[in-house]
mmCIF file of C-alpha atoms in Angstrom:
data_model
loop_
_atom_site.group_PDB
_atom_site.id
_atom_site.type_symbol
_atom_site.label_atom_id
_atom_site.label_comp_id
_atom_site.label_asym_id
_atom_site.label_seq_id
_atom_site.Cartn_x
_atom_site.Cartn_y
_atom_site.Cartn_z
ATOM 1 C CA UNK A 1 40.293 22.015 1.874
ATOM 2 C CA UNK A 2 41.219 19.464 4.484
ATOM 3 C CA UNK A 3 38.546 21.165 7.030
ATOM 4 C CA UNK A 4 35.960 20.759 4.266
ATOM 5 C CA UNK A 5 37.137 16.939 3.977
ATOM 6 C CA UNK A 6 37.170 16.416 7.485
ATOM 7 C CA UNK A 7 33.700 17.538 7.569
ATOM 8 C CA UNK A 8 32.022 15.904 5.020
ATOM 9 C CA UNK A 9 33.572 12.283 6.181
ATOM 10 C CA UNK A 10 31.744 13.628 9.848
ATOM 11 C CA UNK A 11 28.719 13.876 8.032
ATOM 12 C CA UNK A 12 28.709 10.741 6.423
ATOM 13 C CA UNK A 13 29.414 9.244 9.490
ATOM 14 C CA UNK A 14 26.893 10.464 11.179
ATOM 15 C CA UNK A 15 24.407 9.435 9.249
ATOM 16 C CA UNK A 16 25.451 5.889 9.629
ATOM 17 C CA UNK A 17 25.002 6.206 13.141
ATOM 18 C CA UNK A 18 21.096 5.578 13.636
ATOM 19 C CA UNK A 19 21.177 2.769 11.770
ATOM 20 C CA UNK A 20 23.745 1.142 13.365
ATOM 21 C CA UNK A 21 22.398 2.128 16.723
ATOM 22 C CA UNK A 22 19.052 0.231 15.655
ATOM 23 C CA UNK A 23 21.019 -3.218 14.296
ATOM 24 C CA UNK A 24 23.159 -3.058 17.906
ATOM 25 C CA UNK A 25 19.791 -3.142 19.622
ATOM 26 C CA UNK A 26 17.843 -5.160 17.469
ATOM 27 C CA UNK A 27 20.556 -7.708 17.489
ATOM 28 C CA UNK A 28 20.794 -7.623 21.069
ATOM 29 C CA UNK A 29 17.133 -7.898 21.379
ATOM 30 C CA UNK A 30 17.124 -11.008 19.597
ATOM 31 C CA UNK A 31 20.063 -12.431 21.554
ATOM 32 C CA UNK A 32 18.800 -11.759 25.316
ATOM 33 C CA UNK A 33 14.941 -12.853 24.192
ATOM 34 C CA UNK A 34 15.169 -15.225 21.422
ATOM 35 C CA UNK A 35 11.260 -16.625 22.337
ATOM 36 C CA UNK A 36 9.821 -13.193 21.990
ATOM 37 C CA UNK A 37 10.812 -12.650 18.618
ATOM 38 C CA UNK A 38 9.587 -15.810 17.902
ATOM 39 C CA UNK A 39 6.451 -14.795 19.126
ATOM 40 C CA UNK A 40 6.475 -12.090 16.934
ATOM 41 C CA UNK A 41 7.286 -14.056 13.733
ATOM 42 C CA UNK A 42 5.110 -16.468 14.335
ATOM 43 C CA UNK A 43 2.123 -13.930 14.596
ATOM 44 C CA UNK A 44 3.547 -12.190 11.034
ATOM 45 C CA UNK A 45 3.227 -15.576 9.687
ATOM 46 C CA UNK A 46 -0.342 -15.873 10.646
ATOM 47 C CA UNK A 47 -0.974 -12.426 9.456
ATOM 48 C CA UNK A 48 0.151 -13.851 6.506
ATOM 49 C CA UNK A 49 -1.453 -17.003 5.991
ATOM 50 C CA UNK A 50 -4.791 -15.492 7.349
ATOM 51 C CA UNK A 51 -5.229 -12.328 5.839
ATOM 52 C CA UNK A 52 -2.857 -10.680 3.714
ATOM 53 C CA UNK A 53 -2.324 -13.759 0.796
ATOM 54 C CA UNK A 54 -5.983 -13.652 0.808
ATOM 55 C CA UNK A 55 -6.587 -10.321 0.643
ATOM 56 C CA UNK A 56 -4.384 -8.618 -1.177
ATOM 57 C CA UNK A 57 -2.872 -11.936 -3.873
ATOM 58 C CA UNK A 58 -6.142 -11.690 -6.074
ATOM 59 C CA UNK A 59 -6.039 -7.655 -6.645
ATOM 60 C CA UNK A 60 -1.889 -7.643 -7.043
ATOM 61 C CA UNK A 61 -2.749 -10.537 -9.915
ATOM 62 C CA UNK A 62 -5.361 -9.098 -10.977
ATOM 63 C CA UNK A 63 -3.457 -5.554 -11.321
ATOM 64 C CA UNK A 64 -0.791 -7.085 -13.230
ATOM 65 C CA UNK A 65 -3.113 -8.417 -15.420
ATOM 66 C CA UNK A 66 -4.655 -5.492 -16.386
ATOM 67 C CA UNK A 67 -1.542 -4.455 -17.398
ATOM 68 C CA UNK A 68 -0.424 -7.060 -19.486
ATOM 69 C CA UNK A 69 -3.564 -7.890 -21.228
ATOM 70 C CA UNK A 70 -3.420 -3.999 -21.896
ATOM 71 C CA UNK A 71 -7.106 -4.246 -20.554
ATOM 72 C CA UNK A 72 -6.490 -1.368 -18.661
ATOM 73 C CA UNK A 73 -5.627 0.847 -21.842
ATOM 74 C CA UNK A 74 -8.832 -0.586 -23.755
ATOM 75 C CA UNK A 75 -10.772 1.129 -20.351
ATOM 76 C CA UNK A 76 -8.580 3.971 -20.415
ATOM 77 C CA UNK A 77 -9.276 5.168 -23.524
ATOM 78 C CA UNK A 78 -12.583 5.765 -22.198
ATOM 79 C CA UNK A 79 -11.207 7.612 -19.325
ATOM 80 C CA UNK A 80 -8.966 9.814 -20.795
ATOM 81 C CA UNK A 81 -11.204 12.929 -20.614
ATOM 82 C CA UNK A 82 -11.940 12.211 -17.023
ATOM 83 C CA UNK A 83 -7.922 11.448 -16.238
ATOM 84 C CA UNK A 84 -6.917 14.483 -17.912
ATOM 85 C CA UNK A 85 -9.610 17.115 -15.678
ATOM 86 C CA UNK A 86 -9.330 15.607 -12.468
ATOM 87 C CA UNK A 87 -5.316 15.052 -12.682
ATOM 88 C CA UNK A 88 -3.774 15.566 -16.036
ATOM 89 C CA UNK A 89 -3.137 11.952 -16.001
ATOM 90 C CA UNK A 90 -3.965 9.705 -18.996
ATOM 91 C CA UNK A 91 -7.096 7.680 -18.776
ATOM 92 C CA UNK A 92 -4.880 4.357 -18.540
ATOM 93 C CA UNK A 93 -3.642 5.765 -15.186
ATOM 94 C CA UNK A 94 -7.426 5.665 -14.085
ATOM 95 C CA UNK A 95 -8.036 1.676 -13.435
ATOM 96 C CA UNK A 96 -4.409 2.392 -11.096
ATOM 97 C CA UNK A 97 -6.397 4.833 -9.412
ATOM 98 C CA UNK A 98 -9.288 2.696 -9.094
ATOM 99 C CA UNK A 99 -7.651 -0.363 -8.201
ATOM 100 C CA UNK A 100 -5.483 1.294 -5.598
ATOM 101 C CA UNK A 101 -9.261 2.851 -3.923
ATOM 102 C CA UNK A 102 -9.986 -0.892 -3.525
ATOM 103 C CA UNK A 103 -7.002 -3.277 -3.632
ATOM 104 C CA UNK A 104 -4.932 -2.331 -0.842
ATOM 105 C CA UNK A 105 -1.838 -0.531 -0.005
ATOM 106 C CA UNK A 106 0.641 -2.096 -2.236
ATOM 107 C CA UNK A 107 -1.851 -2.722 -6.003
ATOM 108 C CA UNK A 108 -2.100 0.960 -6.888
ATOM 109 C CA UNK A 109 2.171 1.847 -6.179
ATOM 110 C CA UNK A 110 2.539 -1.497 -8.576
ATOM 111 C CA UNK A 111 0.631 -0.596 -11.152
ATOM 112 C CA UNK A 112 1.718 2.953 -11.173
ATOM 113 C CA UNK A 113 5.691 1.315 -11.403
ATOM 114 C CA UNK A 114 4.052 -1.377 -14.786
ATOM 115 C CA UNK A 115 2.564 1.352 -15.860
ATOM 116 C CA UNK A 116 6.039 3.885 -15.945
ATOM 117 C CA UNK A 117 8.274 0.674 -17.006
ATOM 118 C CA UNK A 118 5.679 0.231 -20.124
ATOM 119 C CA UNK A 119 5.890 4.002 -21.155
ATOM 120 C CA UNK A 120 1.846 4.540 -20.531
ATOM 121 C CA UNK A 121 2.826 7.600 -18.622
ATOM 122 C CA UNK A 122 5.581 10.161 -17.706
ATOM 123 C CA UNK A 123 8.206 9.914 -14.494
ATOM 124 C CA UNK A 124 6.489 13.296 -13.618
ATOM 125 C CA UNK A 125 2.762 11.531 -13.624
ATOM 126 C CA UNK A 126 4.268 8.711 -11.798
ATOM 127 C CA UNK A 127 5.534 10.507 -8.906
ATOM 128 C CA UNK A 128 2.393 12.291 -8.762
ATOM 129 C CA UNK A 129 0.159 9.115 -8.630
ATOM 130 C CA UNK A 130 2.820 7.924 -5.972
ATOM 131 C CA UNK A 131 1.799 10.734 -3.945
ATOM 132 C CA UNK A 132 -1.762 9.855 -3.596
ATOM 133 C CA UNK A 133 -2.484 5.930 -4.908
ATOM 134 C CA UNK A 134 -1.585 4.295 -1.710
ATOM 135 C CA UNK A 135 -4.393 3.565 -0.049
ATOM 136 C CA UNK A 136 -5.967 1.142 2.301
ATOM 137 C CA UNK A 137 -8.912 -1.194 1.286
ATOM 138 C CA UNK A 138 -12.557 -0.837 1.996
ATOM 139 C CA UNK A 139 -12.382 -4.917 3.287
ATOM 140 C CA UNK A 140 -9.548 -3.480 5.787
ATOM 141 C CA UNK A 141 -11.235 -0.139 6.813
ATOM 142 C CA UNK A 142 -14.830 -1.531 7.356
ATOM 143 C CA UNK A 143 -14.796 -5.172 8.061
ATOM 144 C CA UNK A 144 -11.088 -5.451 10.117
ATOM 145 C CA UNK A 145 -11.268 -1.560 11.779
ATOM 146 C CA UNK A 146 -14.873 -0.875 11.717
ATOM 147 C CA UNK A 147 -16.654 -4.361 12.557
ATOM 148 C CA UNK A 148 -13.628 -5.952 14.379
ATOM 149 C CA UNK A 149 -11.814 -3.440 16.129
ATOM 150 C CA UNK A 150 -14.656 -0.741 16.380
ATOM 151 C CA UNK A 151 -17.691 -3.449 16.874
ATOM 152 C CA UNK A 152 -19.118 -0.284 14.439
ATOM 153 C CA UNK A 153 -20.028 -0.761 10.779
ATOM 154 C CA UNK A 154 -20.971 3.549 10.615
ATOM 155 C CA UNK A 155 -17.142 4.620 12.077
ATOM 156 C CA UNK A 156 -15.915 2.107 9.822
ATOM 157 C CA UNK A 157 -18.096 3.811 6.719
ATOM 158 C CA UNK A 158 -17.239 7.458 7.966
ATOM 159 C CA UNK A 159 -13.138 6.681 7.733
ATOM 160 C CA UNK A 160 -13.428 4.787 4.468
ATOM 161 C CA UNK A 161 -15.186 7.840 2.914
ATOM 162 C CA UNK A 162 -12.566 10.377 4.836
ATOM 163 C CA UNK A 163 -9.585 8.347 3.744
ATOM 164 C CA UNK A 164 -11.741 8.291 -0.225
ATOM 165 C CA UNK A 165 -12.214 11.861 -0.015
ATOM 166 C CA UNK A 166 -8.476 12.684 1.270
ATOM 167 C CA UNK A 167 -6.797 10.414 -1.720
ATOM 168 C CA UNK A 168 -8.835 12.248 -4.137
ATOM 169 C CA UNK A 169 -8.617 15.682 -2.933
ATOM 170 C CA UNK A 170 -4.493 14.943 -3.095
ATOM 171 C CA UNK A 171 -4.566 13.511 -6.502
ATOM 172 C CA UNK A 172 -6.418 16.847 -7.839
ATOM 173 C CA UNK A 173 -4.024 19.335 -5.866
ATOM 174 C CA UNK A 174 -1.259 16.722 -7.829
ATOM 175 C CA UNK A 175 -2.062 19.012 -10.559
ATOM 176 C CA UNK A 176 -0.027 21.595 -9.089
ATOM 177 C CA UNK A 177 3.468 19.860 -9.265
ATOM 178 C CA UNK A 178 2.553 18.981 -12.712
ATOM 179 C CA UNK A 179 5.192 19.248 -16.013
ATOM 180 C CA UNK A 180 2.389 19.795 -18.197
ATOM 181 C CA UNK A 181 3.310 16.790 -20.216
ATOM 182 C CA UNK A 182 0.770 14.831 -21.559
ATOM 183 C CA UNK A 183 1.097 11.610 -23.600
ATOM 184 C CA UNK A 184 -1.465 8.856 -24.396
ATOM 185 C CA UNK A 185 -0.358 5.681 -26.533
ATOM 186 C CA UNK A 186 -3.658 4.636 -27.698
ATOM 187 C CA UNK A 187 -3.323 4.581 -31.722
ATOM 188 C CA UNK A 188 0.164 2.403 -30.932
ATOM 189 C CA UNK A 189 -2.300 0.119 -28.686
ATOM 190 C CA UNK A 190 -4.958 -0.196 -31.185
ATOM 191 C CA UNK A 191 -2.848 -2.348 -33.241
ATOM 192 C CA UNK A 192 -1.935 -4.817 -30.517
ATOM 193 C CA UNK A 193 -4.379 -7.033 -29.887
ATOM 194 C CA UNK A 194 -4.837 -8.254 -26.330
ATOM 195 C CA UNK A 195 -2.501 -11.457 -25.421
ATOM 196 C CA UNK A 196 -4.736 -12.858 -22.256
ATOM 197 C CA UNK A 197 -2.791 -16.273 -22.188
ATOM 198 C CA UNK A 198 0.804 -14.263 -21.939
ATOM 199 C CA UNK A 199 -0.954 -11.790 -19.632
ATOM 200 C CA UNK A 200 -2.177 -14.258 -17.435
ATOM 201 C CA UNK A 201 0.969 -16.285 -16.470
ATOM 202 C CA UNK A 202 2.777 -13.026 -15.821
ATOM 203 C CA UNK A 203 0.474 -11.612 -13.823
ATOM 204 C CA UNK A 204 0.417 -14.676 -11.642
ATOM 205 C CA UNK A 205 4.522 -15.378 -11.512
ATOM 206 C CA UNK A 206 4.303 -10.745 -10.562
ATOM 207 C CA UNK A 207 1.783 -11.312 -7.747
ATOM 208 C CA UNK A 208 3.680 -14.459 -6.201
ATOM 209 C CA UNK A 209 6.590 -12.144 -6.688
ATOM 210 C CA UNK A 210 5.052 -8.757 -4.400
ATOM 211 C CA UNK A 211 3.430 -11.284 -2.221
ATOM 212 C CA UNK A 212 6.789 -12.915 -1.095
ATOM 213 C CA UNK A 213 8.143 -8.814 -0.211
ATOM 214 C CA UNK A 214 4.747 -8.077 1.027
ATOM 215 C CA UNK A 215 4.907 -10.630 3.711
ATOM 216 C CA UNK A 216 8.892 -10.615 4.806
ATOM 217 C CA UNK A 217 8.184 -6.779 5.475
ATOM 218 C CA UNK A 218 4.981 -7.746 7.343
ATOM 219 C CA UNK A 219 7.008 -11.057 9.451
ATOM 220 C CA UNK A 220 9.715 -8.393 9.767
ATOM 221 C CA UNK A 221 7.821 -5.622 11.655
ATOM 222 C CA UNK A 222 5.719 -8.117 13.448
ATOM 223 C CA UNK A 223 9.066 -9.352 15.324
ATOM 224 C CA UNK A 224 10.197 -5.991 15.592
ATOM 225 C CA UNK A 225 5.991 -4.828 17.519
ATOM 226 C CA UNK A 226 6.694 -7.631 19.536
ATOM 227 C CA UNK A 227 9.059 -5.734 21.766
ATOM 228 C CA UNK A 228 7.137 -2.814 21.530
ATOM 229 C CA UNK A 229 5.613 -3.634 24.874
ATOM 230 C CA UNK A 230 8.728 -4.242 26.833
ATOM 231 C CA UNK A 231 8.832 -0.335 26.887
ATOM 232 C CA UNK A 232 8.092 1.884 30.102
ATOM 233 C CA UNK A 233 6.369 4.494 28.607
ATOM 234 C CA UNK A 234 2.184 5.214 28.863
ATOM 235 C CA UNK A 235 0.019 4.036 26.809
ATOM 236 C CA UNK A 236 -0.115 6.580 24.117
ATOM 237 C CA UNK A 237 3.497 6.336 23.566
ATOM 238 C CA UNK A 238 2.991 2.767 23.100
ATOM 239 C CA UNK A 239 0.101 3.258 20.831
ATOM 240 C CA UNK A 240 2.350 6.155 18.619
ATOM 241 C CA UNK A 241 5.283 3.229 17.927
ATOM 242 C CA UNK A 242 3.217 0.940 16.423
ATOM 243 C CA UNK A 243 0.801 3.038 14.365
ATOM 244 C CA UNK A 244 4.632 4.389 13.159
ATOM 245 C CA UNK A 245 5.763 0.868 12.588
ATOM 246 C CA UNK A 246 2.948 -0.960 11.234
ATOM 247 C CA UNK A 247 -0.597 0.421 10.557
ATOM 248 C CA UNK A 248 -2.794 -2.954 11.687
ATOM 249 C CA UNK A 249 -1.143 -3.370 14.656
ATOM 250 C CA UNK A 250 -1.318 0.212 15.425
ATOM 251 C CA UNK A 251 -4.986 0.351 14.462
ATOM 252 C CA UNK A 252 -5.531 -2.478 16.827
ATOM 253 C CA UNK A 253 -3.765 -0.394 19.710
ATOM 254 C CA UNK A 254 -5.302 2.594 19.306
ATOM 255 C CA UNK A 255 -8.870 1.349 18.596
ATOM 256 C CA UNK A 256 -11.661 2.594 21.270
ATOM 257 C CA UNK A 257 -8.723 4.524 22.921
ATOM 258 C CA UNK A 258 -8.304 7.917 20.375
ATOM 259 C CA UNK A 259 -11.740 9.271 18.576
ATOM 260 C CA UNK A 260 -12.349 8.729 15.141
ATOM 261 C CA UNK A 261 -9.999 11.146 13.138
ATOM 262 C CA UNK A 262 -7.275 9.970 14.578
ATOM 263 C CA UNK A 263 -8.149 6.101 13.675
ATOM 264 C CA UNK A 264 -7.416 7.989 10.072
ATOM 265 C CA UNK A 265 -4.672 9.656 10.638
ATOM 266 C CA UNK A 266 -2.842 6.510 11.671
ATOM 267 C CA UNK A 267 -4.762 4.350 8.225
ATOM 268 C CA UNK A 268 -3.530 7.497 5.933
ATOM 269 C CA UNK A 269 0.149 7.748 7.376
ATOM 270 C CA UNK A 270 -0.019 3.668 6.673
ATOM 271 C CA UNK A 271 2.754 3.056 8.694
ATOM 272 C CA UNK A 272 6.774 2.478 7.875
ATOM 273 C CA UNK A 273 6.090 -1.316 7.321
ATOM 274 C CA UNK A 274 3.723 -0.554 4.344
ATOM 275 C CA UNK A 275 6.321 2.318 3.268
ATOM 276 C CA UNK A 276 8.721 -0.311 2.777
ATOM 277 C CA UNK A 277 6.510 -2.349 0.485
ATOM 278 C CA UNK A 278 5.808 -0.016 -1.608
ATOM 279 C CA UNK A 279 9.119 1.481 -1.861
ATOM 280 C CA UNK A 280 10.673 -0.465 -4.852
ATOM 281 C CA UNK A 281 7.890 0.874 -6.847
ATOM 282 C CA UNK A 282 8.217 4.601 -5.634
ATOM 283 C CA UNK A 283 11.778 3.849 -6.332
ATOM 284 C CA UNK A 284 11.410 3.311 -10.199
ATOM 285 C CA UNK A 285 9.242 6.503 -10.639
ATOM 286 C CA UNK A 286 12.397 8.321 -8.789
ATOM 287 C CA UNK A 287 10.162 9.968 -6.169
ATOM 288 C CA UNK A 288 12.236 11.666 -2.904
ATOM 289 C CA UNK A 289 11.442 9.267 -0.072
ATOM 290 C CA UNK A 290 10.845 12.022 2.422
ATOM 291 C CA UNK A 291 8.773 13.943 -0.344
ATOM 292 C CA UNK A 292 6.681 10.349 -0.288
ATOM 293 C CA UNK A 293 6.455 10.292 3.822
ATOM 294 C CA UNK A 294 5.108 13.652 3.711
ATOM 295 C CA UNK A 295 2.610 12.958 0.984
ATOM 296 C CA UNK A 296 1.420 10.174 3.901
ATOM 297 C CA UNK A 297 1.626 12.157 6.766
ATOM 298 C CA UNK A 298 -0.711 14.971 4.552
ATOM 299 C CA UNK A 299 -3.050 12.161 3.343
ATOM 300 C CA UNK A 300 -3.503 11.270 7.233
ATOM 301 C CA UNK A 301 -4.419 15.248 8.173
ATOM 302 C CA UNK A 302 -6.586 15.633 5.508
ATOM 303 C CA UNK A 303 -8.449 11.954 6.239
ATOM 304 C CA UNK A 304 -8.583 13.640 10.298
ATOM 305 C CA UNK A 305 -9.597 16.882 9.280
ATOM 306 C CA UNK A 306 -12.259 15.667 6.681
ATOM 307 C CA UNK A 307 -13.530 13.260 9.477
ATOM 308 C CA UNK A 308 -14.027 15.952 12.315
ATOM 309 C CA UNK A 309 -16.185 17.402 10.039
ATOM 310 C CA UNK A 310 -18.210 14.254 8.928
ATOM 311 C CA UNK A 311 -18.756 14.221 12.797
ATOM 312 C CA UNK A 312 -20.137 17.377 12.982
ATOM 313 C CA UNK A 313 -22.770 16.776 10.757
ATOM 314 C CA UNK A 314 -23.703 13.288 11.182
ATOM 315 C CA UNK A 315 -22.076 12.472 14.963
ATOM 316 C CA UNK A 316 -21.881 8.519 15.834
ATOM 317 C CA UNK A 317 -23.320 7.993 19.243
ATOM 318 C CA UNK A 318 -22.606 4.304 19.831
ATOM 319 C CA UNK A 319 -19.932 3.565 21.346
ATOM 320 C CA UNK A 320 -16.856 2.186 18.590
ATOM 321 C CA UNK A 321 -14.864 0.089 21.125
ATOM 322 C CA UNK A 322 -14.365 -2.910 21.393
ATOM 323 C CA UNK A 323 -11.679 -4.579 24.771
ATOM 324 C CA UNK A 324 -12.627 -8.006 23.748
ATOM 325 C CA UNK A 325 -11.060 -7.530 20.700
ATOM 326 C CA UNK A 326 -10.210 -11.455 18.637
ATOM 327 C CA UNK A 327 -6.716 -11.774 17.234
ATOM 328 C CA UNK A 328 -5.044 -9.883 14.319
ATOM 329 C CA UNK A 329 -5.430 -12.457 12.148
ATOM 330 C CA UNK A 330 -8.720 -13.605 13.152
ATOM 331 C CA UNK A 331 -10.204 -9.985 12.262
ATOM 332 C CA UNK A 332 -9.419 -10.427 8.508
ATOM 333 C CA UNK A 333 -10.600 -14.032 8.310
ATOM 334 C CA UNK A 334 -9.902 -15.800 4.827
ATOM 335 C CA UNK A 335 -13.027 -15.796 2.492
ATOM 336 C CA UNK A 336 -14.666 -18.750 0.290
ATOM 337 C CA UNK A 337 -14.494 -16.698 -2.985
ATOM 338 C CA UNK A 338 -11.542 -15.890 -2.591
ATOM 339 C CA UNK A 339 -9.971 -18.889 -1.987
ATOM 340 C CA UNK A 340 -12.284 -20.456 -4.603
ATOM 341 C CA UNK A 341 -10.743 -17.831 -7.086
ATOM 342 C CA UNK A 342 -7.492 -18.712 -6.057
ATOM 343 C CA UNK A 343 -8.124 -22.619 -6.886
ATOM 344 C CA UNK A 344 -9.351 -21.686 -10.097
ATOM 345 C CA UNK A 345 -6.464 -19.452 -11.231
ATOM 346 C CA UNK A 346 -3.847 -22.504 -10.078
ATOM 347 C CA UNK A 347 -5.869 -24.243 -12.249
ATOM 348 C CA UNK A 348 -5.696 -22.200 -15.135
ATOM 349 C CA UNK A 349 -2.221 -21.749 -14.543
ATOM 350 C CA UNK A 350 -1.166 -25.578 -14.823
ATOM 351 C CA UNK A 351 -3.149 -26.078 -17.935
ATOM 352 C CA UNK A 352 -1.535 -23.168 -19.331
ATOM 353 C CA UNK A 353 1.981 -24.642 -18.038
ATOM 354 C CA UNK A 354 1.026 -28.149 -19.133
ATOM 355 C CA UNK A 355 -0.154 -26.920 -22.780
ATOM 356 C CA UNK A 356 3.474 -25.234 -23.524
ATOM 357 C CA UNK A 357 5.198 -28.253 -22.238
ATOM 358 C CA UNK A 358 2.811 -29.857 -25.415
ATOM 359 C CA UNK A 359 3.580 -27.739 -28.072
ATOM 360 C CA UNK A 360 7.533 -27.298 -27.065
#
């Protein structure tokens, strides 16, 4: 009994060991070259500023609004013969699916979590969606890795439709871990009339909120890349760390130096920095982390393999790199509609604010 004690503490204790191995050097890194992980925050804050709020702010509020307004059931009811073929899923857990094709990494893992917490769908069709409705953005894949990084509009097409193909393709093959449990909530819905004042001021207050854990993960592993090239290893080992750590930086690295399917491989895996964003919603729907990691790492080879083969038939002879490559955060480049959009929700927003204030 005592052996089995004995062993078990060992065990625990082990497992703390990595971690604490990590904060020792981390700490130390910080201590013995302060400047250099200022560096590195100060290029996550740029990141920031430059591309992600812009980028990914209008789809999280626009996500969340969809949800609130219960827009997304009105649509779904629509969908529900095409949810239930492709993956047993309700037709309200389409526009997640949709939205997470298009949005960026984090919209489609929050909407899948609103969509749980509201009792639209099961835990069992949660984790499922969680395994395949984290996906990178066509803006991303063409106009930051295909135009930027690739100076190539086609490579940046022919990953964008690997990537579609390999999200899809895992959302079908969902089917398989499936409970067979089925519910839809539209007759309850029909009586509820859409609330689009309500549903707009929490859908603004829930995208400030992911934007604010969006970016400290993003200043975080920006500081953390930034000693990534203190290391005496090749380049490939170099290039393998950050594609782990943080997929744009990685993508940046690796651009022009590994062939197309690879470029996927590292987009589909997305990197431990987006893992962490998204994990608070993968939390709620109780999925295993390491059954989530592996979902990536499969959404990666299928992106690579589907790509080869792309290649085969339609093979890209200009050449996708690109050594004068601009900045990170020049390559994603704010855009006039969508800071115009962003003006006109704040707008919206105070009137909103300034009409309660009224009628309190």
């Amino acid at each position: 009994m005592k052996i089995t004690i004995i062993k078990s503490k060992a065990v625990r204790i082990f497992k703390y060991i990595p971690a604490a191995a990590g904060s020792c050097l981390m700490a130390s890194l910080l201590l013995l070259m302060p400047e250099k992980a200022a560096e590195g925050v100060r290029k996550g804050l740029d990141i920031c500023g430059a591309s992600v709020i812009p980028s990914l702010f209008p789809f999280m509020a626009l996500s969340s609004f969809l949800i609130h307004s219960r827009l997304c059931l009105w649509r779904g009811r629509l969908a529900n013969t095409v949810g239930k073929k492709l993956f047993s899923l309700p037709g309200s857990a389409l526009s997640a699916i949709f939205m997470s094709l298009i949005g960026g990494f984090p919209v489609g893992a929050s909407m899948t979590a609103k969509l749980l917490e509201k009792g639209e769908i099961t835990k069992n069709q949660a984790q499922r969606m969680m395994l395949f409705c984290v996906n990178a953005g066509p803006a991303f894949i063409i106009g930051t890795v295909g135009v930027s990084m690739l100076s190539s509009i086609t490579a940046g097409t022919v990953i964008l439709v690997s990537l579609l193909i390999s999200s899809i393709t895992m959302g079908f093959f969902s089917n398989l871990i499936s409970d067979g449990e089925y519910t839809v909530h539209d007759e309850r819905e029909k009586e509820l009339p859409p609330d689009f004042s309500s549903a707009f001021t929490h859908s603004v207050a829930d995208a400030a909120a992911s934007m604010f854990s969006v970016c400290a993960w993003v200043i975080l592993f920006s500081c953390i890349n930034g000693f990534t090239d203190l290391l005496s290893i090749s380049d490939s080992g170099k290039i393998f760390i950050k594609a782990v750590l943080e997929v744009t930086t990685g993508s940046f690295a690796a651009a022009g130096q590994v062939p197309l399917p690879i470029m996927c491989l590292i987009i589909g895996f997305a990197g431990t920095c987006v893992h962490c964003q998204v994990m608070s919603c993968a939390i709620q729907t109780g999925i295993k982390p390491s059954l989530f990691v592996a979902a990536r790492i499969m959404n990666g080879a299928i992106a690579a393999t589907v790509c080869a083969v792309i290649l085969n038939f339609f093979p890209i002879s200009a050449e996708v790199m690109s050594n004068a490559v601009e900045s990170v955060p020049q390559a994603y480049s704010a855009s006039l509609p969508a800071a115009a959009g962003l003006l006109i929700m704040g707008g919206l927003l105070i009137l909103e604010l300034d009409s309660k204030r009224k009628i309190c």
